[in-house]
Amino acid sequence: MIRKQVKTRTKERDTLLQHVRKEWVLYSFLVVPVLYFLIFKYAPMLGNIIAFRKYRGGPNFLGTEWVGLKYFEMFMKDPTFWRAFRNNLLLSIFYLIIRFPLTLIFALLINELKNIGIKKFVQTVSYLPHFISTVIVAGMVKELLSLNGPVNMLLQQIGLPKLSFISLPEWFPTIYISSGIWQALGWGTILYLAAMTNINTELYEAARIDGANRFKLAWHVTIPGILPTIMTLLILDIGGILGSNFEKILLLYNPLTYETADVISTYVYRIGISGGSFSYATAVGLFEGIIGLILVTTANYVSRRTTKSSLW
């Protein structure tokens, strides 16, 4: 039995080597992406060691002294960290709860358009915000919500007082979520629409014969047909709950809105890059990564048990 398994593995390895030799030109295209991940994704993981060692800058990037869990204990006792952790969860969860179903509904609505010209126009217009730089989006938001911007001018016209939206902490979640939905809604429909094209059209015809209307067609045919795609995207989104849109938050927030706008990523940036506490910031970042790993693993397990669809 063991000899048979060894022979099978040897044969598979020889077949793979033969295929690589035959299609070496195609495999050569993997060199750049593999190097990218090795250099910029895997190699930096060695830097996580300074979460357990004292590092104050300099050539000794692995630190000078072993301190164990000192930095983990420090941020666990820091109320500023827990404020950032709470804000991170609230912003990400509310954004996911609102954006995820809206993206699915929007994809279903686009799929119902029969006029190809109108369908392509709607798709193009909805995709465009995704290609706008985050810096430009943040600038547009600040300009629209400034004291002399269109929103405050409209409020003044209807007899309401002007508001400094960007400086009010209670308004930051609304600004962040609404601008994020505007920018990501159309782009998020691409995978759904691609998955819908693979649904057997005979299923729709059979449902119509049984008297199903458009709503029932979407509920009983379209959604079950793209359920694996839905669950895959949901798992990825859940795994990235703590990885909020760092760039946009950094560009939009200010000390006046830290109460609701400060998240783990911006907290790490201030403490690590601006403050020079590299080991402390690395410990916080490592904690964030571990929580993200737990979330995506749990979501994958629940999805596999409930819908038979999962990433692995």
PDB file of C-alpha atoms in Angstrom:
ATOM      1  CA  MET A   1       0.000   0.000   0.000  1.00  0.00           C
ATOM      2  CA  ILE A   2       2.803   2.387   0.976  1.00  0.00           C
ATOM      3  CA  ARG A   3       4.765   1.540  -2.178  1.00  0.00           C
ATOM      4  CA  LYS A   4       1.685   2.230  -4.270  1.00  0.00           C
ATOM      5  CA  GLN A   5       1.216   5.665  -2.653  1.00  0.00           C
ATOM      6  CA  VAL A   6       4.893   6.501  -3.183  1.00  0.00           C
ATOM      7  CA  LYS A   7       4.677   5.493  -6.847  1.00  0.00           C
ATOM      8  CA  THR A   8       1.529   7.573  -7.304  1.00  0.00           C
ATOM      9  CA  ARG A   9       3.166  10.661  -5.769  1.00  0.00           C
ATOM     10  CA  THR A  10       6.317  10.168  -7.852  1.00  0.00           C
ATOM     11  CA  LYS A  11       4.231   9.864 -11.007  1.00  0.00           C
ATOM     12  CA  GLU A  12       2.268  13.031 -10.151  1.00  0.00           C
ATOM     13  CA  ARG A  13       5.517  14.922  -9.477  1.00  0.00           C
ATOM     14  CA  ASP A  14       7.013  13.774 -12.766  1.00  0.00           C
ATOM     15  CA  THR A  15       3.839  14.797 -14.610  1.00  0.00           C
ATOM     16  CA  LEU A  16       3.945  18.245 -12.999  1.00  0.00           C
ATOM     17  CA  LEU A  17       7.620  18.727 -13.906  1.00  0.00           C
ATOM     18  CA  GLN A  18       6.916  17.699 -17.470  1.00  0.00           C
ATOM     19  CA  HIS A  19       4.036  20.165 -17.665  1.00  0.00           C
ATOM     20  CA  VAL A  20       6.225  22.969 -16.254  1.00  0.00           C
ATOM     21  CA  ARG A  21       8.958  22.241 -18.815  1.00  0.00           C
ATOM     22  CA  LYS A  22       6.407  22.225 -21.617  1.00  0.00           C
ATOM     23  CA  GLU A  23       4.578  25.414 -20.547  1.00  0.00           C
ATOM     24  CA  TRP A  24       7.530  27.262 -18.985  1.00  0.00           C
ATOM     25  CA  VAL A  25       6.584  30.498 -20.746  1.00  0.00           C
ATOM     26  CA  LEU A  26       3.208  30.590 -19.009  1.00  0.00           C
ATOM     27  CA  TYR A  27       4.719  29.647 -15.642  1.00  0.00           C
ATOM     28  CA  SER A  28       7.276  32.442 -16.003  1.00  0.00           C
ATOM     29  CA  PHE A  29       4.433  34.936 -15.537  1.00  0.00           C
ATOM     30  CA  LEU A  30       4.169  33.691 -11.936  1.00  0.00           C
ATOM     31  CA  VAL A  31       7.647  34.934 -11.067  1.00  0.00           C
ATOM     32  CA  VAL A  32       6.690  38.579 -10.464  1.00  0.00           C
ATOM     33  CA  PRO A  33       3.561  37.917  -8.319  1.00  0.00           C
ATOM     34  CA  VAL A  34       5.384  35.232  -6.311  1.00  0.00           C
ATOM     35  CA  LEU A  35       8.296  37.594  -5.648  1.00  0.00           C
ATOM     36  CA  TYR A  36       5.846  40.339  -4.724  1.00  0.00           C
ATOM     37  CA  PHE A  37       4.176  38.197  -2.069  1.00  0.00           C
ATOM     38  CA  LEU A  38       7.497  36.868  -0.760  1.00  0.00           C
ATOM     39  CA  ILE A  39       9.075  40.322  -0.447  1.00  0.00           C
ATOM     40  CA  PHE A  40       6.144  42.481   0.600  1.00  0.00           C
ATOM     41  CA  LYS A  41       3.834  40.005   2.389  1.00  0.00           C
ATOM     42  CA  TYR A  42       5.803  37.115   3.877  1.00  0.00           C
ATOM     43  CA  ALA A  43       9.210  38.688   4.599  1.00  0.00           C
ATOM     44  CA  PRO A  44       7.685  41.530   6.706  1.00  0.00           C
ATOM     45  CA  MET A  45       6.140  38.877   8.970  1.00  0.00           C
ATOM     46  CA  LEU A  46       9.598  38.485  10.514  1.00  0.00           C
ATOM     47  CA  GLY A  47       9.126  41.974  11.904  1.00  0.00           C
ATOM     48  CA  ASN A  48       6.372  40.705  14.203  1.00  0.00           C
ATOM     49  CA  ILE A  49       9.149  39.522  16.517  1.00  0.00           C
ATOM     50  CA  ILE A  50       9.568  43.089  17.808  1.00  0.00           C
ATOM     51  CA  ALA A  51       6.126  42.796  19.400  1.00  0.00           C
ATOM     52  CA  PHE A  52       7.976  40.651  21.981  1.00  0.00           C
ATOM     53  CA  ARG A  53      11.274  42.563  21.945  1.00  0.00           C
ATOM     54  CA  LYS A  54      12.306  46.115  22.715  1.00  0.00           C
ATOM     55  CA  TYR A  55      13.000  48.073  19.535  1.00  0.00           C
ATOM     56  CA  ARG A  56      13.723  51.789  19.337  1.00  0.00           C
ATOM     57  CA  GLY A  57      14.970  52.095  15.776  1.00  0.00           C
ATOM     58  CA  GLY A  58      18.376  51.469  14.264  1.00  0.00           C
ATOM     59  CA  PRO A  59      19.991  48.681  12.249  1.00  0.00           C
ATOM     60  CA  ASN A  60      19.027  45.917  14.703  1.00  0.00           C
ATOM     61  CA  PHE A  61      15.522  45.475  13.324  1.00  0.00           C
ATOM     62  CA  LEU A  62      14.873  42.401  15.515  1.00  0.00           C
ATOM     63  CA  GLY A  63      15.138  44.452  18.699  1.00  0.00           C
ATOM     64  CA  THR A  64      17.679  44.555  21.497  1.00  0.00           C
ATOM     65  CA  GLU A  65      15.956  43.006  24.501  1.00  0.00           C
ATOM     66  CA  TRP A  66      13.300  40.325  25.050  1.00  0.00           C
ATOM     67  CA  VAL A  67      10.275  41.725  26.913  1.00  0.00           C
ATOM     68  CA  GLY A  68       7.698  38.951  26.392  1.00  0.00           C
ATOM     69  CA  LEU A  69       4.088  40.097  26.577  1.00  0.00           C
ATOM     70  CA  LYS A  70       4.876  43.533  28.028  1.00  0.00           C
ATOM     71  CA  TYR A  71       3.466  45.497  25.090  1.00  0.00           C
ATOM     72  CA  PHE A  72       0.352  43.325  24.897  1.00  0.00           C
ATOM     73  CA  GLU A  73      -0.334  44.040  28.561  1.00  0.00           C
ATOM     74  CA  MET A  74       0.213  47.748  27.920  1.00  0.00           C
ATOM     75  CA  PHE A  75      -2.385  48.123  25.177  1.00  0.00           C
ATOM     76  CA  MET A  76      -4.826  45.863  27.023  1.00  0.00           C
ATOM     77  CA  LYS A  77      -4.787  48.426  29.851  1.00  0.00           C
ATOM     78  CA  ASP A  78      -4.944  51.431  27.519  1.00  0.00           C
ATOM     79  CA  PRO A  79      -8.483  52.924  27.293  1.00  0.00           C
ATOM     80  CA  THR A  80      -7.513  54.655  24.030  1.00  0.00           C
ATOM     81  CA  PHE A  81      -6.919  51.286  22.404  1.00  0.00           C
ATOM     82  CA  TRP A  82     -10.306  49.973  23.519  1.00  0.00           C
ATOM     83  CA  ARG A  83     -11.967  53.113  22.172  1.00  0.00           C
ATOM     84  CA  ALA A  84     -10.287  52.472  18.821  1.00  0.00           C
ATOM     85  CA  PHE A  85     -11.282  48.794  18.987  1.00  0.00           C
ATOM     86  CA  ARG A  86     -14.924  49.716  19.687  1.00  0.00           C
ATOM     87  CA  ASN A  87     -14.991  52.277  16.877  1.00  0.00           C
ATOM     88  CA  ASN A  88     -13.408  49.757  14.520  1.00  0.00           C
ATOM     89  CA  LEU A  89     -16.093  47.182  15.223  1.00  0.00           C
ATOM     90  CA  LEU A  90     -18.985  49.637  15.037  1.00  0.00           C
ATOM     91  CA  LEU A  91     -17.883  51.289  11.798  1.00  0.00           C
ATOM     92  CA  SER A  92     -17.041  48.009  10.062  1.00  0.00           C
ATOM     93  CA  ILE A  93     -20.117  46.080  11.216  1.00  0.00           C
ATOM     94  CA  PHE A  94     -22.583  48.840  10.350  1.00  0.00           C
ATOM     95  CA  TYR A  95     -20.853  49.377   7.005  1.00  0.00           C
ATOM     96  CA  LEU A  96     -21.046  45.640   6.266  1.00  0.00           C
ATOM     97  CA  ILE A  97     -24.685  45.367   7.375  1.00  0.00           C
ATOM     98  CA  ILE A  98     -25.711  48.236   5.091  1.00  0.00           C
ATOM     99  CA  ARG A  99     -23.382  47.754   2.100  1.00  0.00           C
ATOM    100  CA  PHE A 100     -23.549  43.977   1.697  1.00  0.00           C
ATOM    101  CA  PRO A 101     -27.323  43.624   1.120  1.00  0.00           C
ATOM    102  CA  LEU A 102     -27.445  46.853  -0.906  1.00  0.00           C
ATOM    103  CA  THR A 103     -24.778  45.496  -3.260  1.00  0.00           C
ATOM    104  CA  LEU A 104     -26.723  42.254  -3.730  1.00  0.00           C
ATOM    105  CA  ILE A 105     -30.018  44.089  -4.292  1.00  0.00           C
ATOM    106  CA  PHE A 106     -28.371  46.469  -6.767  1.00  0.00           C
ATOM    107  CA  ALA A 107     -26.911  43.514  -8.693  1.00  0.00           C
ATOM    108  CA  LEU A 108     -30.343  41.862  -8.829  1.00  0.00           C
ATOM    109  CA  LEU A 109     -31.893  45.097 -10.131  1.00  0.00           C
ATOM    110  CA  ILE A 110     -29.225  45.489 -12.823  1.00  0.00           C
ATOM    111  CA  ASN A 111     -29.749  41.864 -13.835  1.00  0.00           C
ATOM    112  CA  GLU A 112     -33.450  42.580 -14.377  1.00  0.00           C
ATOM    113  CA  LEU A 113     -32.748  45.311 -16.952  1.00  0.00           C
ATOM    114  CA  LYS A 114     -33.602  43.966 -20.400  1.00  0.00           C
ATOM    115  CA  ASN A 115     -32.331  46.914 -22.450  1.00  0.00           C
ATOM    116  CA  ILE A 116     -28.629  46.176 -23.023  1.00  0.00           C
ATOM    117  CA  GLY A 117     -27.764  49.844 -23.628  1.00  0.00           C
ATOM    118  CA  ILE A 118     -29.354  51.044 -20.406  1.00  0.00           C
ATOM    119  CA  LYS A 119     -27.843  48.112 -18.515  1.00  0.00           C
ATOM    120  CA  LYS A 120     -24.322  48.949 -19.677  1.00  0.00           C
ATOM    121  CA  PHE A 121     -24.862  52.650 -18.930  1.00  0.00           C
ATOM    122  CA  VAL A 122     -25.995  51.929 -15.357  1.00  0.00           C
ATOM    123  CA  GLN A 123     -23.083  49.560 -14.818  1.00  0.00           C
ATOM    124  CA  THR A 124     -20.541  52.058 -16.134  1.00  0.00           C
ATOM    125  CA  VAL A 125     -21.894  54.957 -14.084  1.00  0.00           C
ATOM    126  CA  SER A 126     -22.036  52.871 -10.907  1.00  0.00           C
ATOM    127  CA  TYR A 127     -18.491  51.527 -11.428  1.00  0.00           C
ATOM    128  CA  LEU A 128     -16.862  54.942 -11.920  1.00  0.00           C
ATOM    129  CA  PRO A 129     -16.643  56.026  -8.244  1.00  0.00           C
ATOM    130  CA  HIS A 130     -14.479  52.982  -7.503  1.00  0.00           C
ATOM    131  CA  PHE A 131     -11.726  54.381  -9.733  1.00  0.00           C
ATOM    132  CA  ILE A 132     -11.636  57.736  -7.960  1.00  0.00           C
ATOM    133  CA  SER A 133      -8.631  58.062  -5.657  1.00  0.00           C
ATOM    134  CA  THR A 134      -9.354  57.905  -1.925  1.00  0.00           C
ATOM    135  CA  VAL A 135      -7.586  61.254  -1.541  1.00  0.00           C
ATOM    136  CA  ILE A 136      -9.944  62.827  -4.074  1.00  0.00           C
ATOM    137  CA  VAL A 137     -13.000  61.221  -2.431  1.00  0.00           C
ATOM    138  CA  ALA A 138     -11.951  62.597   0.962  1.00  0.00           C
ATOM    139  CA  GLY A 139     -11.411  66.032  -0.593  1.00  0.00           C
ATOM    140  CA  MET A 140     -14.844  65.903  -2.244  1.00  0.00           C
ATOM    141  CA  VAL A 141     -16.489  64.933   1.055  1.00  0.00           C
ATOM    142  CA  LYS A 142     -14.754  67.757   2.923  1.00  0.00           C
ATOM    143  CA  GLU A 143     -15.708  70.276   0.239  1.00  0.00           C
ATOM    144  CA  LEU A 144     -19.346  69.184   0.163  1.00  0.00           C
ATOM    145  CA  LEU A 145     -19.658  69.286   3.955  1.00  0.00           C
ATOM    146  CA  SER A 146     -17.636  72.426   4.646  1.00  0.00           C
ATOM    147  CA  LEU A 147     -19.315  75.433   6.237  1.00  0.00           C
ATOM    148  CA  ASN A 148     -19.543  77.117   2.832  1.00  0.00           C
ATOM    149  CA  GLY A 149     -20.243  73.899   0.940  1.00  0.00           C
ATOM    150  CA  PRO A 150     -23.409  72.866  -0.924  1.00  0.00           C
ATOM    151  CA  VAL A 151     -24.884  70.901   1.998  1.00  0.00           C
ATOM    152  CA  ASN A 152     -24.661  73.796   4.456  1.00  0.00           C
ATOM    153  CA  MET A 153     -25.891  76.232   1.822  1.00  0.00           C
ATOM    154  CA  LEU A 154     -28.946  74.043   1.371  1.00  0.00           C
ATOM    155  CA  LEU A 155     -29.488  73.889   5.136  1.00  0.00           C
ATOM    156  CA  GLN A 156     -29.277  77.677   5.269  1.00  0.00           C
ATOM    157  CA  GLN A 157     -31.798  78.026   2.451  1.00  0.00           C
ATOM    158  CA  ILE A 158     -34.396  75.975   4.349  1.00  0.00           C
ATOM    159  CA  GLY A 159     -33.815  77.884   7.587  1.00  0.00           C
ATOM    160  CA  LEU A 160     -31.573  75.438   9.443  1.00  0.00           C
ATOM    161  CA  PRO A 161     -28.252  76.363  11.073  1.00  0.00           C
ATOM    162  CA  LYS A 162     -24.966  75.443   9.449  1.00  0.00           C
ATOM    163  CA  LEU A 163     -23.067  72.461  10.825  1.00  0.00           C
ATOM    164  CA  SER A 164     -19.381  71.669  10.807  1.00  0.00           C
ATOM    165  CA  PHE A 165     -19.985  68.036   9.885  1.00  0.00           C
ATOM    166  CA  ILE A 166     -16.306  67.084   9.664  1.00  0.00           C
ATOM    167  CA  SER A 167     -15.671  68.330  13.213  1.00  0.00           C
ATOM    168  CA  LEU A 168     -18.679  66.633  14.837  1.00  0.00           C
ATOM    169  CA  PRO A 169     -17.913  63.109  16.131  1.00  0.00           C
ATOM    170  CA  GLU A 170     -21.571  62.024  15.956  1.00  0.00           C
ATOM    171  CA  TRP A 171     -21.616  62.658  12.201  1.00  0.00           C
ATOM    172  CA  PHE A 172     -18.445  60.749  11.310  1.00  0.00           C
ATOM    173  CA  PRO A 173     -20.030  57.234  11.078  1.00  0.00           C
ATOM    174  CA  THR A 174     -22.700  58.558   8.706  1.00  0.00           C
ATOM    175  CA  ILE A 175     -20.121  60.320   6.533  1.00  0.00           C
ATOM    176  CA  TYR A 176     -17.820  57.284   6.442  1.00  0.00           C
ATOM    177  CA  ILE A 177     -20.541  54.730   5.660  1.00  0.00           C
ATOM    178  CA  SER A 178     -22.441  56.795   3.082  1.00  0.00           C
ATOM    179  CA  SER A 179     -19.304  57.789   1.155  1.00  0.00           C
ATOM    180  CA  GLY A 180     -18.087  54.181   1.254  1.00  0.00           C
ATOM    181  CA  ILE A 181     -21.366  52.874  -0.148  1.00  0.00           C
ATOM    182  CA  TRP A 182     -21.320  55.462  -2.933  1.00  0.00           C
ATOM    183  CA  GLN A 183     -17.777  54.468  -3.889  1.00  0.00           C
ATOM    184  CA  ALA A 184     -18.106  50.660  -3.608  1.00  0.00           C
ATOM    185  CA  LEU A 185     -21.729  49.870  -4.504  1.00  0.00           C
ATOM    186  CA  GLY A 186     -21.335  49.478  -8.264  1.00  0.00           C
ATOM    187  CA  TRP A 187     -17.969  47.751  -8.154  1.00  0.00           C
ATOM    188  CA  GLY A 188     -19.260  45.193  -5.666  1.00  0.00           C
ATOM    189  CA  THR A 189     -21.856  43.951  -8.152  1.00  0.00           C
ATOM    190  CA  ILE A 190     -19.299  42.638 -10.676  1.00  0.00           C
ATOM    191  CA  LEU A 191     -18.846  39.189  -9.135  1.00  0.00           C
ATOM    192  CA  TYR A 192     -22.586  38.808  -8.540  1.00  0.00           C
ATOM    193  CA  LEU A 193     -23.410  39.644 -12.157  1.00  0.00           C
ATOM    194  CA  ALA A 194     -20.704  37.284 -13.393  1.00  0.00           C
ATOM    195  CA  ALA A 195     -22.117  34.486 -11.217  1.00  0.00           C
ATOM    196  CA  MET A 196     -25.649  35.158 -12.508  1.00  0.00           C
ATOM    197  CA  THR A 197     -24.551  34.464 -16.079  1.00  0.00           C
ATOM    198  CA  ASN A 198     -23.751  30.863 -15.081  1.00  0.00           C
ATOM    199  CA  ILE A 199     -27.263  30.109 -13.859  1.00  0.00           C
ATOM    200  CA  ASN A 200     -29.104  27.677 -16.113  1.00  0.00           C
ATOM    201  CA  THR A 201     -31.796  29.606 -18.032  1.00  0.00           C
ATOM    202  CA  GLU A 202     -33.999  26.516 -18.018  1.00  0.00           C
ATOM    203  CA  LEU A 203     -34.530  27.052 -14.294  1.00  0.00           C
ATOM    204  CA  TYR A 204     -36.065  30.460 -15.014  1.00  0.00           C
ATOM    205  CA  GLU A 205     -38.294  29.012 -17.735  1.00  0.00           C
ATOM    206  CA  ALA A 206     -39.511  26.216 -15.445  1.00  0.00           C
ATOM    207  CA  ALA A 207     -40.229  28.734 -12.665  1.00  0.00           C
ATOM    208  CA  ARG A 208     -42.174  30.987 -15.042  1.00  0.00           C
ATOM    209  CA  ILE A 209     -44.277  28.026 -16.156  1.00  0.00           C
ATOM    210  CA  ASP A 210     -45.087  27.416 -12.486  1.00  0.00           C
ATOM    211  CA  GLY A 211     -46.312  31.011 -12.230  1.00  0.00           C
ATOM    212  CA  ALA A 212     -43.329  32.656 -10.543  1.00  0.00           C
ATOM    213  CA  ASN A 213     -43.100  36.439 -10.824  1.00  0.00           C
ATOM    214  CA  ARG A 214     -39.850  38.416 -10.941  1.00  0.00           C
ATOM    215  CA  PHE A 215     -39.506  38.584  -7.185  1.00  0.00           C
ATOM    216  CA  LYS A 216     -39.951  34.817  -6.804  1.00  0.00           C
ATOM    217  CA  LEU A 217     -37.532  34.195  -9.673  1.00  0.00           C
ATOM    218  CA  ALA A 218     -34.891  36.243  -7.873  1.00  0.00           C
ATOM    219  CA  TRP A 219     -35.621  34.648  -4.488  1.00  0.00           C
ATOM    220  CA  HIS A 220     -35.905  31.003  -5.572  1.00  0.00           C
ATOM    221  CA  VAL A 221     -33.600  30.859  -8.611  1.00  0.00           C
ATOM    222  CA  THR A 222     -31.104  33.719  -8.773  1.00  0.00           C
ATOM    223  CA  ILE A 223     -30.085  33.955  -5.122  1.00  0.00           C
ATOM    224  CA  PRO A 224     -29.666  30.166  -4.635  1.00  0.00           C
ATOM    225  CA  GLY A 225     -27.682  30.094  -7.887  1.00  0.00           C
ATOM    226  CA  ILE A 226     -25.164  32.671  -6.654  1.00  0.00           C
ATOM    227  CA  LEU A 227     -25.175  31.574  -3.004  1.00  0.00           C
ATOM    228  CA  PRO A 228     -21.573  30.242  -3.110  1.00  0.00           C
ATOM    229  CA  THR A 229     -20.403  33.634  -4.389  1.00  0.00           C
ATOM    230  CA  ILE A 230     -22.434  35.449  -1.732  1.00  0.00           C
ATOM    231  CA  MET A 231     -20.966  33.348   1.068  1.00  0.00           C
ATOM    232  CA  THR A 232     -17.403  33.673  -0.239  1.00  0.00           C
ATOM    233  CA  LEU A 233     -17.639  37.470  -0.343  1.00  0.00           C
ATOM    234  CA  LEU A 234     -19.310  37.542   3.074  1.00  0.00           C
ATOM    235  CA  ILE A 235     -16.525  35.441   4.601  1.00  0.00           C
ATOM    236  CA  LEU A 236     -13.878  37.767   3.153  1.00  0.00           C
ATOM    237  CA  ASP A 237     -15.751  40.831   4.407  1.00  0.00           C
ATOM    238  CA  ILE A 238     -16.104  39.371   7.898  1.00  0.00           C
ATOM    239  CA  GLY A 239     -12.404  38.540   7.949  1.00  0.00           C
ATOM    240  CA  GLY A 240     -11.610  42.165   7.137  1.00  0.00           C
ATOM    241  CA  ILE A 241     -13.874  43.703   9.775  1.00  0.00           C
ATOM    242  CA  LEU A 242     -10.927  45.030  11.784  1.00  0.00           C
ATOM    243  CA  GLY A 243      -9.093  46.148   8.636  1.00  0.00           C
ATOM    244  CA  SER A 244     -11.115  49.305   8.105  1.00  0.00           C
ATOM    245  CA  ASN A 245     -10.466  51.701   5.237  1.00  0.00           C
ATOM    246  CA  PHE A 246      -7.399  53.203   6.871  1.00  0.00           C
ATOM    247  CA  GLU A 247      -6.605  55.730   4.154  1.00  0.00           C
ATOM    248  CA  LYS A 248     -10.041  57.348   4.067  1.00  0.00           C
ATOM    249  CA  ILE A 249     -10.382  57.486   7.843  1.00  0.00           C
ATOM    250  CA  LEU A 250      -6.917  59.024   8.145  1.00  0.00           C
ATOM    251  CA  LEU A 251      -7.862  61.685   5.594  1.00  0.00           C
ATOM    252  CA  LEU A 252     -11.265  62.459   7.096  1.00  0.00           C
ATOM    253  CA  TYR A 253     -10.744  62.300  10.840  1.00  0.00           C
ATOM    254  CA  ASN A 254      -9.200  64.884  13.146  1.00  0.00           C
ATOM    255  CA  PRO A 255      -8.598  65.188  16.912  1.00  0.00           C
ATOM    256  CA  LEU A 256     -12.151  66.475  17.388  1.00  0.00           C
ATOM    257  CA  THR A 257     -13.643  63.256  15.962  1.00  0.00           C
ATOM    258  CA  TYR A 258     -11.325  60.713  17.622  1.00  0.00           C
ATOM    259  CA  GLU A 259     -14.201  59.683  19.872  1.00  0.00           C
ATOM    260  CA  THR A 260     -15.999  57.929  16.986  1.00  0.00           C
ATOM    261  CA  ALA A 261     -13.439  57.974  14.150  1.00  0.00           C
ATOM    262  CA  ASP A 262     -10.245  56.601  15.660  1.00  0.00           C
ATOM    263  CA  VAL A 263      -9.788  52.918  14.698  1.00  0.00           C
ATOM    264  CA  ILE A 264      -7.040  50.363  15.284  1.00  0.00           C
ATOM    265  CA  SER A 265      -5.203  51.190  12.040  1.00  0.00           C
ATOM    266  CA  THR A 266      -5.063  54.927  12.740  1.00  0.00           C
ATOM    267  CA  TYR A 267      -4.183  54.217  16.377  1.00  0.00           C
ATOM    268  CA  VAL A 268      -1.247  52.056  15.236  1.00  0.00           C
ATOM    269  CA  TYR A 269      -0.179  54.766  12.783  1.00  0.00           C
ATOM    270  CA  ARG A 270      -0.151  57.480  15.457  1.00  0.00           C
ATOM    271  CA  ILE A 271       1.581  55.335  18.076  1.00  0.00           C
ATOM    272  CA  GLY A 272       4.043  53.598  15.755  1.00  0.00           C
ATOM    273  CA  ILE A 273       4.925  55.981  12.919  1.00  0.00           C
ATOM    274  CA  SER A 274       4.234  59.333  14.566  1.00  0.00           C
ATOM    275  CA  GLY A 275       5.093  58.358  18.145  1.00  0.00           C
ATOM    276  CA  GLY A 276       8.025  56.038  17.458  1.00  0.00           C
ATOM    277  CA  SER A 277       6.704  53.200  19.658  1.00  0.00           C
ATOM    278  CA  PHE A 278       7.358  50.532  17.053  1.00  0.00           C
ATOM    279  CA  SER A 279       7.191  47.485  19.332  1.00  0.00           C
ATOM    280  CA  TYR A 280       3.955  48.650  20.953  1.00  0.00           C
ATOM    281  CA  ALA A 281       2.362  49.354  17.542  1.00  0.00           C
ATOM    282  CA  THR A 282       3.514  45.952  16.245  1.00  0.00           C
ATOM    283  CA  ALA A 283       1.877  44.220  19.211  1.00  0.00           C
ATOM    284  CA  VAL A 284      -1.416  45.990  18.461  1.00  0.00           C
ATOM    285  CA  GLY A 285      -1.159  45.118  14.755  1.00  0.00           C
ATOM    286  CA  LEU A 286      -0.406  41.480  15.564  1.00  0.00           C
ATOM    287  CA  PHE A 287      -3.437  41.361  17.844  1.00  0.00           C
ATOM    288  CA  GLU A 288      -5.570  42.799  15.031  1.00  0.00           C
ATOM    289  CA  GLY A 289      -4.297  40.138  12.621  1.00  0.00           C
ATOM    290  CA  ILE A 290      -5.030  37.305  15.043  1.00  0.00           C
ATOM    291  CA  ILE A 291      -8.597  38.543  15.592  1.00  0.00           C
ATOM    292  CA  GLY A 292      -9.081  38.786  11.812  1.00  0.00           C
ATOM    293  CA  LEU A 293      -7.826  35.212  11.382  1.00  0.00           C
ATOM    294  CA  ILE A 294     -10.252  33.982  14.051  1.00  0.00           C
ATOM    295  CA  LEU A 295     -13.157  35.830  12.416  1.00  0.00           C
ATOM    296  CA  VAL A 296     -12.527  34.508   8.895  1.00  0.00           C
ATOM    297  CA  THR A 297     -11.979  30.946  10.168  1.00  0.00           C
ATOM    298  CA  THR A 298     -15.197  31.060  12.193  1.00  0.00           C
ATOM    299  CA  ALA A 299     -17.182  32.527   9.300  1.00  0.00           C
ATOM    300  CA  ASN A 300     -15.801  29.880   6.959  1.00  0.00           C
ATOM    301  CA  TYR A 301     -16.746  27.084   9.381  1.00  0.00           C
ATOM    302  CA  VAL A 302     -20.294  28.411   9.890  1.00  0.00           C
ATOM    303  CA  SER A 303     -20.748  28.835   6.129  1.00  0.00           C
ATOM    304  CA  ARG A 304     -19.535  25.301   5.424  1.00  0.00           C
ATOM    305  CA  ARG A 305     -21.882  23.813   8.027  1.00  0.00           C
ATOM    306  CA  THR A 306     -24.952  25.835   7.036  1.00  0.00           C
ATOM    307  CA  THR A 307     -24.716  26.379   3.255  1.00  0.00           C
ATOM    308  CA  LYS A 308     -22.072  23.819   2.190  1.00  0.00           C
ATOM    309  CA  SER A 309     -20.108  26.728   0.658  1.00  0.00           C
ATOM    310  CA  SER A 310     -16.742  27.872   1.998  1.00  0.00           C
ATOM    311  CA  LEU A 311     -13.284  29.104   1.053  1.00  0.00           C
ATOM    312  CA  TRP A 312     -11.638  25.865   2.172  1.00  0.00           C
TER     313      TRP A 312
END
